Structures are given as structure tokens and as C-alpha cells.
Amino acid sequence: MLNNIQIILVGITHPGNIGAAARAMKTMELSQMRLVQPKIFPSVEATARACGADDILANAQIFDTLEDSIKDCHLVIGTSTRARHLIWPTLTPKACAEKSLQSAGKVAILFGREQSGLTNEELEFCHFLVQIATNPIFSSLNVASAVQIIAYELHESLKNQSEVGETLIELEDPPASAEMMGHFYKHLEQTLIDIEFLDPEKPKHLMRRLHRLFNRIQPIESEVNILRGILTAAQKAKSS
Amino acid sequence: MLNNIQIILVGITHPGNIGAAARAMKTMELSQMRLVQPKIFPSVEATARACGADDILANAQIFDTLEDSIKDCHLVIGTSTRARHLIWPTLTPKACAEKSLQSAGKVAILFGREQSGLTNEELEFCHFLVQIATNPIFSSLNVASAVQIIAYELHESLKNQSEVGETLIELEDPPASAEMMGHFYKHLEQTLIDIEFLDPEKPKHLMRRLHRLFNRIQPIESEVNILRGILTAAQKAKSS
């Protein structure tokens, strides 16, 4: 169950934090770690701080881009300690855990850089944000501590489910994968250029808003196919 | 409220853990740290790991015995990751938080040594134990991580006392009205006919699916305006 959950650490500078995150994960029965552009890895310091969770470090997958790291994931949740003035559904750690455990497909939970967290561009890939409520005048949560809290809530939720004997409702049709959505966004962008709605000279703001809009939907595969059918029809209409 | 809670670290060997615990406390608005026989304190390493929570280290009180450190406390709770075959009322972290916040007097929450935790003798001082549920084959929770989880639950409990809703959805703008959505659906349907994606002879199933999809999004007004702009562009592209 918890093996569905991918803990993805983005741009971590201090290898000790990677080790401490592995230890935090293993205490809560999480096992799947992915690293996007770690500054130093593997490292003696990471292994020392893992304190016996070496297997998680040994199995960690390394990626050059965030996009590659989430390709097989159907639900992407980004952690943030700052309130962002953007339209994003924001979850508490507990709600994040419940939503993650309900997902039929793989789930990615993203943790950003020590100093600056995740960029707005990286947040574009997220269906939800999870915000750990902190001291308004001291929100400097260590990244491994953030992993610990999120992992703790996942572990608690799973425990509560088995105590209550709750069964999971499996979706007949899973939400489209990040890879499928990536293709959809490219197709959407090209169509908007073709029908002259989007100026390729200054495209960024519009596409970001559309990302946010469609990520909020979490369309299932058959819906993405309908949407892409519409895009193709619009492209043909233009060229006919 | 949280100033009533004394976080008491007993026999900590690594000064880095004291600093990390101070940081964990401060992120969750706890301020009262007490140290019983720390091996090394103060120390540069503790200050480095505190990452700005120096005030907590500076104000930490140091004691020779656990007994002295809890003299003014009315409720004493000891943390334990191991199940102890002893007759002790054991709380979850959440129940520990609720009980602590209900206490009129000072509360002590004890955290033991890195390797061996609290001794049975020290547990004798406790009214309750709090047990953080962990992986049965890897219960090696770092002491600062344990502080982080207990502090997080205290902070969440305090927050829940003043708030109700668990899941916040932050929107700059309210979702579009049903009337606005009605106009959008008509515009969408007409566009799909114009670009020959929709056959007006048998339109029902497709439009129903698109309704479901866009209703799930609950777009805000500015998003509906973008979507209608795209529809208009597609219609123009066809007729041009």
C-alpha cells in the first residue's frame, strides 16, 4: 500500500538530509525514494544519517528533471510551508495522507530545496499542495522533518484504515498519468498556436493557468482522449 | 497555551540532536526546552542545527536529574517507540496532544537517550506514555524527529480547537455561477459542431461527459473567460 507512494526530493543540497529523509521514511514503512538533481549522492554523510535505512538509499532512483521523475504517477502532491497566492487546492498533511491512500495509481509527494522549496514551475505539475502548518514567524522546517510528518500521517492513516476495517474504493478508470497529461498539454499548446489564440512569443502565463485548471480536474484517460479529439478537430478545422 | 508544554530531553549524547529538536519545537510554536544531563551543551553543533532557533537553546534549563526537571509539572508524559510490557496507559501522539492542551498546569513531555530511550526508573515518573507507531522492523526514530511529530500534533490540536474545516481550498475568486457555466456549455457545444467534432444528430453522450468533466473543475470566472476565448478563436479559425 505505502509502496505506491513515491517520496521525491528535488534539488537537495546537503546529503545528510537525504539520509535523514530515508530514515524518516523507513520508520513509517515507506520505501520508494526518488531524487531529482541531488547535489551530492551517494555520500558517506547520507549513509551515516540514514542510520540503517541504507536499503532505501540503495534503491533510490535518480532523475535529471522533475518531469521525468513523475511520469508514471497519477497523483502529484507538492509540499509547501508558504501560503501561495495561487489557485491551488491545499491539503493538510492528514488530508494528503487520506487522498494518497485512496489513489489507485502511483502517488508522488514532492519536497523542494532546503532554502527555496519548489519553484512555481515545479508546482505546475501538482494536482494538490500539502501545507504543514507552522509558526508564522519561524516556518523553517527541515526537509527531513517535513518528510517525517508527511510519512507519519500516511502511516497513521493506514493504521486507522485497518483498525476500522475500511475498504478502499478502487476507481474503474485511473486518472491519466503525468506522461499522458504532458502529451495533452503539448497538443493543447500547439492547437492554441494553430488557431491563433496563443502568441508563441509570450505563451507562459496562459499555459500556466491552463495547467492549473486541468490538473485540478484530474481527468481520467478516456476524458483526455475526448479532449485530444477536440484539439485535433480544431486543428483540422483551421487547415481545411 | 503551548508555553505550558515543557519538552524535556534526557541524556542526549549528540549535540546536533538538541539543536534539531529546538528547530522542530520552534516551527510548531513550542518554546520551553529542558535538558537533563546533556553530554555536550552548549555547543557549536547544536547552534548550527537549530538553524535560527537559538533563542530556545539560550533559554533551555539544565538539570542534573529528571526528578528536578519535572518538579513544577502537573502532567508527565514519556515517549516510547517500544511496546513496554508494563501497565501504563499509552496514548497516541494525537491523544497526547489533546490531553496536554487540556491540562491547567505545566506539562512535561520526556524524550530519552538516542540509543536506549528512557529507563524504567524514569518511566515511573510518568502519568502516561505516548507511543509513536513505527515500522515493526525499523523503529529507529531520531529523537529530534520524535520531537517534531509530538510538536506537530500539539500544533495541529491547538489549530483545530480554533478552526473547523480540515481541507482548505484557496481560491482568489469564487467558482463561476451556474448561469455562467450554462453559457459556457452552450458555447462549447456550438463550437464542437462548428469544428465538426460533434454530430448534432447524436450529441447527448459527449456533452454529458464534458459537463461532468468541467463541473468537476469548478472553474472560476477568469478561467471560464479564458476557455470561452479559446472557443471563439476555434470558431474564427474555422470560418477564416
PDB file of N, CA and C in Angstrom, chain A residues 140-195:
ATOM      1  N   SER A 140      10.749  27.540   9.236  1.00  0.00           N
ATOM      2  CA  SER A 140      11.911  26.853   8.681  1.00  0.00           C
ATOM      3  C   SER A 140      11.984  25.382   9.087  1.00  0.00           C
ATOM      4  N   LEU A 141      11.128  24.593   8.489  1.00  0.00           N
ATOM      5  CA  LEU A 141      11.065  23.162   8.773  1.00  0.00           C
ATOM      6  C   LEU A 141      12.158  22.466   7.978  1.00  0.00           C
ATOM      7  N   ASN A 142      12.970  21.665   8.632  1.00  0.00           N
ATOM      8  CA  ASN A 142      13.982  20.881   7.923  1.00  0.00           C
ATOM      9  C   ASN A 142      13.279  19.926   6.941  1.00  0.00           C
ATOM     10  N   VAL A 143      13.914  19.672   5.794  1.00  0.00           N
ATOM     11  CA  VAL A 143      13.247  18.866   4.766  1.00  0.00           C
ATOM     12  C   VAL A 143      12.989  17.438   5.253  1.00  0.00           C
ATOM     13  N   ALA A 144      13.934  16.867   6.013  1.00  0.00           N
ATOM     14  CA  ALA A 144      13.718  15.508   6.524  1.00  0.00           C
ATOM     15  C   ALA A 144      12.617  15.499   7.585  1.00  0.00           C
ATOM     16  N   SER A 145      12.477  16.607   8.317  1.00  0.00           N
ATOM     17  CA  SER A 145      11.386  16.712   9.292  1.00  0.00           C
ATOM     18  C   SER A 145      10.038  16.802   8.583  1.00  0.00           C
ATOM     19  N   ALA A 146      10.016  17.492   7.453  1.00  0.00           N
ATOM     20  CA  ALA A 146       8.783  17.564   6.665  1.00  0.00           C
ATOM     21  C   ALA A 146       8.426  16.172   6.147  1.00  0.00           C
ATOM     22  N   VAL A 147       9.436  15.442   5.659  1.00  0.00           N
ATOM     23  CA  VAL A 147       9.197  14.058   5.220  1.00  0.00           C
ATOM     24  C   VAL A 147       8.662  13.234   6.391  1.00  0.00           C
ATOM     25  N   GLN A 148       9.242  13.455   7.574  1.00  0.00           N
ATOM     26  CA  GLN A 148       8.806  12.698   8.756  1.00  0.00           C
ATOM     27  C   GLN A 148       7.327  12.934   9.065  1.00  0.00           C
ATOM     28  N   ILE A 149       6.902  14.179   8.998  1.00  0.00           N
ATOM     29  CA  ILE A 149       5.496  14.489   9.320  1.00  0.00           C
ATOM     30  C   ILE A 149       4.551  13.895   8.280  1.00  0.00           C
ATOM     31  N   ILE A 150       4.882  14.079   7.009  1.00  0.00           N
ATOM     32  CA  ILE A 150       4.018  13.540   5.949  1.00  0.00           C
ATOM     33  C   ILE A 150       3.967  12.013   6.038  1.00  0.00           C
ATOM     34  N   ALA A 151       5.124  11.392   6.284  1.00  0.00           N
ATOM     35  CA  ALA A 151       5.187   9.926   6.387  1.00  0.00           C
ATOM     36  C   ALA A 151       4.427   9.435   7.614  1.00  0.00           C
ATOM     37  N   TYR A 152       4.552  10.179   8.697  1.00  0.00           N
ATOM     38  CA  TYR A 152       3.815   9.836   9.928  1.00  0.00           C
ATOM     39  C   TYR A 152       2.315   9.836   9.676  1.00  0.00           C
ATOM     40  N   GLU A 153       1.815  10.863   8.975  1.00  0.00           N
ATOM     41  CA  GLU A 153       0.370  10.926   8.719  1.00  0.00           C
ATOM     42  C   GLU A 153      -0.075   9.801   7.785  1.00  0.00           C
ATOM     43  N   LEU A 154       0.768   9.430   6.821  1.00  0.00           N
ATOM     44  CA  LEU A 154       0.442   8.300   5.949  1.00  0.00           C
ATOM     45  C   LEU A 154       0.332   7.017   6.781  1.00  0.00           C
ATOM     46  N   HIS A 155       1.299   6.827   7.650  1.00  0.00           N
ATOM     47  CA  HIS A 155       1.338   5.627   8.486  1.00  0.00           C
ATOM     48  C   HIS A 155       0.139   5.593   9.434  1.00  0.00           C
ATOM     49  N   GLU A 156      -0.194   6.739  10.016  1.00  0.00           N
ATOM     50  CA  GLU A 156      -1.359   6.809  10.902  1.00  0.00           C
ATOM     51  C   GLU A 156      -2.652   6.505  10.146  1.00  0.00           C
ATOM     52  N   SER A 157      -2.769   7.069   8.944  1.00  0.00           N
ATOM     53  CA  SER A 157      -3.991   6.856   8.164  1.00  0.00           C
ATOM     54  C   SER A 157      -4.158   5.393   7.800  1.00  0.00           C
ATOM     55  N   LEU A 158      -3.055   4.770   7.417  1.00  0.00           N
ATOM     56  CA  LEU A 158      -3.120   3.358   7.041  1.00  0.00           C
ATOM     57  C   LEU A 158      -3.517   2.517   8.253  1.00  0.00           C
ATOM     58  N   LYS A 159      -2.934   2.855   9.394  1.00  0.00           N
ATOM     59  CA  LYS A 159      -3.248   2.153  10.635  1.00  0.00           C
ATOM     60  C   LYS A 159      -4.731   2.325  10.970  1.00  0.00           C
ATOM     61  N   ASN A 160      -5.219   3.556  10.842  1.00  0.00           N
ATOM     62  CA  ASN A 160      -6.625   3.799  11.166  1.00  0.00           C
ATOM     63  C   ASN A 160      -7.564   3.069  10.228  1.00  0.00           C
ATOM     64  N   GLN A 161      -7.146   2.958   8.952  1.00  0.00           N
ATOM     65  CA  GLN A 161      -7.985   2.232   7.992  1.00  0.00           C
ATOM     66  C   GLN A 161      -8.115   0.772   8.375  1.00  0.00           C
ATOM     67  N   SER A 162      -6.987   0.167   8.755  1.00  0.00           N
ATOM     68  CA  SER A 162      -7.062  -1.268   9.034  1.00  0.00           C
ATOM     69  C   SER A 162      -7.752  -1.510  10.369  1.00  0.00           C
ATOM     70  N   GLU A 163      -7.691  -0.515  11.264  1.00  0.00           N
ATOM     71  CA  GLU A 163      -8.404  -0.681  12.519  1.00  0.00           C
ATOM     72  C   GLU A 163      -9.912  -0.592  12.302  1.00  0.00           C
ATOM     73  N   VAL A 164     -10.313   0.340  11.453  1.00  0.00           N
ATOM     74  CA  VAL A 164     -11.739   0.494  11.187  1.00  0.00           C
ATOM     75  C   VAL A 164     -12.211  -0.568  10.204  1.00  0.00           C
ATOM     76  N   GLY A 165     -11.276  -1.173   9.500  1.00  0.00           N
ATOM     77  CA  GLY A 165     -11.636  -2.182   8.513  1.00  0.00           C
ATOM     78  C   GLY A 165     -12.241  -1.570   7.264  1.00  0.00           C
ATOM     79  N   GLU A 166     -11.804  -0.363   6.988  1.00  0.00           N
ATOM     80  CA  GLU A 166     -12.334   0.335   5.821  1.00  0.00           C
ATOM     81  C   GLU A 166     -11.761  -0.283   4.550  1.00  0.00           C
ATOM     82  N   THR A 167     -12.601  -0.454   3.552  1.00  0.00           N
ATOM     83  CA  THR A 167     -12.052  -0.958   2.294  1.00  0.00           C
ATOM     84  C   THR A 167     -11.938   0.195   1.320  1.00  0.00           C
ATOM     85  N   LEU A 168     -10.985   0.078   0.460  1.00  0.00           N
ATOM     86  CA  LEU A 168     -10.738   1.158  -0.477  1.00  0.00           C
ATOM     87  C   LEU A 168     -11.618   1.009  -1.697  1.00  0.00           C
ATOM     88  N   ILE A 169     -12.068   2.152  -2.177  1.00  0.00           N
ATOM     89  CA  ILE A 169     -12.842   2.141  -3.406  1.00  0.00           C
ATOM     90  C   ILE A 169     -11.862   2.306  -4.556  1.00  0.00           C
ATOM     91  N   GLU A 170     -11.760   1.290  -5.361  1.00  0.00           N
ATOM     92  CA  GLU A 170     -10.852   1.391  -6.491  1.00  0.00           C
ATOM     93  C   GLU A 170     -11.574   2.020  -7.672  1.00  0.00           C
ATOM     94  N   LEU A 171     -10.942   2.989  -8.255  1.00  0.00           N
ATOM     95  CA  LEU A 171     -11.536   3.623  -9.427  1.00  0.00           C
ATOM     96  C   LEU A 171     -11.476   2.656 -10.591  1.00  0.00           C
ATOM     97  N   GLU A 172     -12.575   2.609 -11.368  1.00  0.00           N
ATOM     98  CA  GLU A 172     -12.572   1.735 -12.545  1.00  0.00           C
ATOM     99  C   GLU A 172     -11.486   2.196 -13.490  1.00  0.00           C
ATOM    100  N   ASP A 173     -11.409   3.514 -13.574  1.00  0.00           N
ATOM    101  CA  ASP A 173     -10.533   4.115 -14.548  1.00  0.00           C
ATOM    102  C   ASP A 173      -9.620   5.064 -13.762  1.00  0.00           C
ATOM    103  N   PRO A 174      -8.310   4.857 -13.817  1.00  0.00           N
ATOM    104  CA  PRO A 174      -7.453   5.743 -13.020  1.00  0.00           C
ATOM    105  C   PRO A 174      -7.306   7.099 -13.697  1.00  0.00           C
ATOM    106  N   PRO A 175      -6.945   8.147 -12.941  1.00  0.00           N
ATOM    107  CA  PRO A 175      -6.625   9.422 -13.573  1.00  0.00           C
ATOM    108  C   PRO A 175      -5.469   9.221 -14.552  1.00  0.00           C
ATOM    109  N   ALA A 176      -5.439  10.049 -15.579  1.00  0.00           N
ATOM    110  CA  ALA A 176      -4.370   9.952 -16.565  1.00  0.00           C
ATOM    111  C   ALA A 176      -3.017  10.166 -15.897  1.00  0.00           C
ATOM    112  N   SER A 177      -2.000   9.477 -16.404  1.00  0.00           N
ATOM    113  CA  SER A 177      -0.654   9.620 -15.842  1.00  0.00           C
ATOM    114  C   SER A 177      -0.087  10.987 -16.192  1.00  0.00           C
ATOM    115  N   ALA A 178       0.966  11.381 -15.482  1.00  0.00           N
ATOM    116  CA  ALA A 178       1.624  12.660 -15.752  1.00  0.00           C
ATOM    117  C   ALA A 178       2.164  12.676 -17.183  1.00  0.00           C
ATOM    118  N   GLU A 179       2.607  11.519 -17.669  1.00  0.00           N
ATOM    119  CA  GLU A 179       3.135  11.456 -19.033  1.00  0.00           C
ATOM    120  C   GLU A 179       2.032  11.761 -20.046  1.00  0.00           C
ATOM    121  N   MET A 180       0.866  11.137 -19.844  1.00  0.00           N
ATOM    122  CA  MET A 180      -0.259  11.366 -20.755  1.00  0.00           C
ATOM    123  C   MET A 180      -0.683  12.835 -20.699  1.00  0.00           C
ATOM    124  N   MET A 181      -0.691  13.397 -19.502  1.00  0.00           N
ATOM    125  CA  MET A 181      -1.058  14.806 -19.363  1.00  0.00           C
ATOM    126  C   MET A 181      -0.017  15.699 -20.048  1.00  0.00           C
ATOM    127  N   GLY A 182       1.254  15.299 -19.971  1.00  0.00           N
ATOM    128  CA  GLY A 182       2.307  16.046 -20.654  1.00  0.00           C
ATOM    129  C   GLY A 182       2.037  16.122 -22.160  1.00  0.00           C
ATOM    130  N   HIS A 183       1.660  14.979 -22.743  1.00  0.00           N
ATOM    131  CA  HIS A 183       1.333  14.969 -24.180  1.00  0.00           C
ATOM    132  C   HIS A 183       0.118  15.852 -24.460  1.00  0.00           C
ATOM    133  N   PHE A 184      -0.858  15.768 -23.561  1.00  0.00           N
ATOM    134  CA  PHE A 184      -2.066  16.588 -23.738  1.00  0.00           C
ATOM    135  C   PHE A 184      -1.714  18.076 -23.730  1.00  0.00           C
ATOM    136  N   TYR A 185      -0.885  18.493 -22.772  1.00  0.00           N
ATOM    137  CA  TYR A 185      -0.539  19.926 -22.695  1.00  0.00           C
ATOM    138  C   TYR A 185       0.210  20.387 -23.934  1.00  0.00           C
ATOM    139  N   LYS A 186       1.087  19.534 -24.476  1.00  0.00           N
ATOM    140  CA  LYS A 186       1.807  19.907 -25.699  1.00  0.00           C
ATOM    141  C   LYS A 186       0.830  20.069 -26.854  1.00  0.00           C
ATOM    142  N   HIS A 187      -0.111  19.132 -26.939  1.00  0.00           N
ATOM    143  CA  HIS A 187      -1.118  19.171 -28.004  1.00  0.00           C
ATOM    144  C   HIS A 187      -1.989  20.429 -27.864  1.00  0.00           C
ATOM    145  N   LEU A 188      -2.375  20.719 -26.616  1.00  0.00           N
ATOM    146  CA  LEU A 188      -3.191  21.905 -26.349  1.00  0.00           C
ATOM    147  C   LEU A 188      -2.440  23.169 -26.776  1.00  0.00           C
ATOM    148  N   GLU A 189      -1.172  23.251 -26.393  1.00  0.00           N
ATOM    149  CA  GLU A 189      -0.393  24.445 -26.712  1.00  0.00           C
ATOM    150  C   GLU A 189      -0.291  24.635 -28.229  1.00  0.00           C
ATOM    151  N   GLN A 190       0.001  23.525 -28.940  1.00  0.00           N
ATOM    152  CA  GLN A 190       0.156  23.622 -30.393  1.00  0.00           C
ATOM    153  C   GLN A 190      -1.155  24.059 -31.045  1.00  0.00           C
ATOM    154  N   THR A 191      -2.266  23.503 -30.541  1.00  0.00           N
ATOM    155  CA  THR A 191      -3.568  23.857 -31.117  1.00  0.00           C
ATOM    156  C   THR A 191      -3.868  25.337 -30.888  1.00  0.00           C
ATOM    157  N   LEU A 192      -3.548  25.825 -29.694  1.00  0.00           N
ATOM    158  CA  LEU A 192      -3.828  27.232 -29.390  1.00  0.00           C
ATOM    159  C   LEU A 192      -2.997  28.154 -30.282  1.00  0.00           C
ATOM    160  N   ILE A 193      -1.788  27.684 -30.631  1.00  0.00           N
ATOM    161  CA  ILE A 193      -0.974  28.456 -31.572  1.00  0.00           C
ATOM    162  C   ILE A 193      -1.612  28.396 -32.966  1.00  0.00           C
ATOM    163  N   ASP A 194      -2.023  27.180 -33.363  1.00  0.00           N
ATOM    164  CA  ASP A 194      -2.625  26.998 -34.693  1.00  0.00           C
ATOM    165  C   ASP A 194      -3.859  27.874 -34.885  1.00  0.00           C
ATOM    166  N   ILE A 195      -4.695  27.937 -33.861  1.00  0.00           N
ATOM    167  CA  ILE A 195      -5.930  28.726 -34.023  1.00  0.00           C
ATOM    168  C   ILE A 195      -5.694  30.192 -33.645  1.00  0.00           C
TER     169      ILE A 195
END
